[in-house]
Amino acid sequence: MCAHNPPCPTAMAPDSEARRPVAHRPEQGWSLLCNGVLVFEDTGELLPDGRIVAPHRPLALTVGSAA
């Protein structure tokens, strides 16, 4: 799917986060990347082979009150 040079990493590559969107549907909450991965706004992913990657947003830091 990736037609630019240098090509983006495959979905299984360690640096797979470095990829370009080819279709973006913010109103529906997803983007299709050039390596065939569907990325959802909650950071979940659907890989080209049908496997699911659970959302992996960083946890929000909470500030405790000093008493």
PDB file of C-alpha atoms in Angstrom:
ATOM      1  CA  MET A   1       0.000   0.000   0.000  1.00  0.00           C
ATOM      2  CA  CYS A   2       2.821   2.415   0.784  1.00  0.00           C
ATOM      3  CA  ALA A   3       3.808   4.193  -2.416  1.00  0.00           C
ATOM      4  CA  HIS A   4       6.198   6.868  -1.117  1.00  0.00           C
ATOM      5  CA  ASN A   5       9.955   6.679  -0.731  1.00  0.00           C
ATOM      6  CA  PRO A   6      11.297   5.584   1.667  1.00  0.00           C
ATOM      7  CA  PRO A   7       8.425   3.216   2.355  1.00  0.00           C
ATOM      8  CA  CYS A   8       6.765   3.253   5.759  1.00  0.00           C
ATOM      9  CA  PRO A   9       7.495   0.435   8.187  1.00  0.00           C
ATOM     10  CA  THR A  10       5.237  -2.589   8.084  1.00  0.00           C
ATOM     11  CA  ALA A  11       2.529  -3.069  10.697  1.00  0.00           C
ATOM     12  CA  MET A  12       4.760  -5.509  12.612  1.00  0.00           C
ATOM     13  CA  ALA A  13       7.994  -3.470  12.533  1.00  0.00           C
ATOM     14  CA  PRO A  14       9.319  -2.061  15.824  1.00  0.00           C
ATOM     15  CA  ASP A  15       9.073   1.466  14.363  1.00  0.00           C
ATOM     16  CA  SER A  16       5.563   0.959  12.971  1.00  0.00           C
ATOM     17  CA  GLU A  17       4.395   4.209  14.597  1.00  0.00           C
ATOM     18  CA  ALA A  18       6.289   6.100  11.850  1.00  0.00           C
ATOM     19  CA  ARG A  19       3.694   5.769   9.116  1.00  0.00           C
ATOM     20  CA  ARG A  20       1.520   8.064   7.041  1.00  0.00           C
ATOM     21  CA  PRO A  21      -2.276   8.256   6.858  1.00  0.00           C
ATOM     22  CA  VAL A  22      -3.871   7.669   3.449  1.00  0.00           C
ATOM     23  CA  ALA A  23      -7.473   8.210   4.613  1.00  0.00           C
ATOM     24  CA  HIS A  24      -8.642  10.138   7.655  1.00  0.00           C
ATOM     25  CA  ARG A  25     -12.216  10.164   8.959  1.00  0.00           C
ATOM     26  CA  PRO A  26     -12.188  12.205  12.181  1.00  0.00           C
ATOM     27  CA  GLU A  27     -15.994  12.294  12.293  1.00  0.00           C
ATOM     28  CA  GLN A  28     -15.932   8.496  12.509  1.00  0.00           C
ATOM     29  CA  GLY A  29     -12.823   8.330  14.706  1.00  0.00           C
ATOM     30  CA  TRP A  30     -10.419   6.384  12.484  1.00  0.00           C
ATOM     31  CA  SER A  31      -7.541   6.707  10.018  1.00  0.00           C
ATOM     32  CA  LEU A  32      -6.203   4.233   7.469  1.00  0.00           C
ATOM     33  CA  LEU A  33      -2.428   4.188   7.345  1.00  0.00           C
ATOM     34  CA  CYS A  34      -0.266   3.403   4.334  1.00  0.00           C
ATOM     35  CA  ASN A  35       0.862   0.117   5.891  1.00  0.00           C
ATOM     36  CA  GLY A  36      -2.753  -1.121   6.014  1.00  0.00           C
ATOM     37  CA  VAL A  37      -3.390  -0.474   9.704  1.00  0.00           C
ATOM     38  CA  LEU A  38      -6.642   1.123  10.879  1.00  0.00           C
ATOM     39  CA  VAL A  39      -5.971   3.415  13.835  1.00  0.00           C
ATOM     40  CA  PHE A  40      -8.838   4.551  16.020  1.00  0.00           C
ATOM     41  CA  GLU A  41      -9.025   7.773  18.024  1.00  0.00           C
ATOM     42  CA  ASP A  42      -8.832   5.798  21.281  1.00  0.00           C
ATOM     43  CA  THR A  43      -5.386   4.579  20.041  1.00  0.00           C
ATOM     44  CA  GLY A  44      -6.646   1.066  19.344  1.00  0.00           C
ATOM     45  CA  GLU A  45      -5.614  -0.531  16.049  1.00  0.00           C
ATOM     46  CA  LEU A  46      -6.818  -3.139  13.606  1.00  0.00           C
ATOM     47  CA  LEU A  47      -3.877  -4.788  11.847  1.00  0.00           C
ATOM     48  CA  PRO A  48      -4.024  -5.921   8.212  1.00  0.00           C
ATOM     49  CA  ASP A  49      -4.156  -9.584   9.271  1.00  0.00           C
ATOM     50  CA  GLY A  50      -7.259  -8.927  11.432  1.00  0.00           C
ATOM     51  CA  ARG A  51      -5.537  -8.851  14.810  1.00  0.00           C
ATOM     52  CA  ILE A  52      -6.581  -6.183  17.298  1.00  0.00           C
ATOM     53  CA  VAL A  53      -4.246  -3.946  19.285  1.00  0.00           C
ATOM     54  CA  ALA A  54      -5.964  -2.681  22.422  1.00  0.00           C
ATOM     55  CA  PRO A  55      -6.027   1.076  23.066  1.00  0.00           C
ATOM     56  CA  HIS A  56      -2.786   2.225  24.624  1.00  0.00           C
ATOM     57  CA  ARG A  57      -3.280   5.831  25.698  1.00  0.00           C
ATOM     58  CA  PRO A  58      -0.994   6.918  28.486  1.00  0.00           C
ATOM     59  CA  LEU A  59      -2.676   7.135  31.861  1.00  0.00           C
ATOM     60  CA  ALA A  60      -3.531  10.644  32.996  1.00  0.00           C
ATOM     61  CA  LEU A  61      -1.510  11.890  35.919  1.00  0.00           C
ATOM     62  CA  THR A  62      -3.522  12.904  38.930  1.00  0.00           C
ATOM     63  CA  VAL A  63      -2.389  15.447  41.416  1.00  0.00           C
ATOM     64  CA  GLY A  64      -3.099  14.503  44.994  1.00  0.00           C
ATOM     65  CA  SER A  65      -4.116  17.165  47.474  1.00  0.00           C
ATOM     66  CA  ALA A  66      -1.727  17.908  50.254  1.00  0.00           C
ATOM     67  CA  ALA A  67      -3.395  17.675  53.642  1.00  0.00           C
TER      68      ALA A  67
END
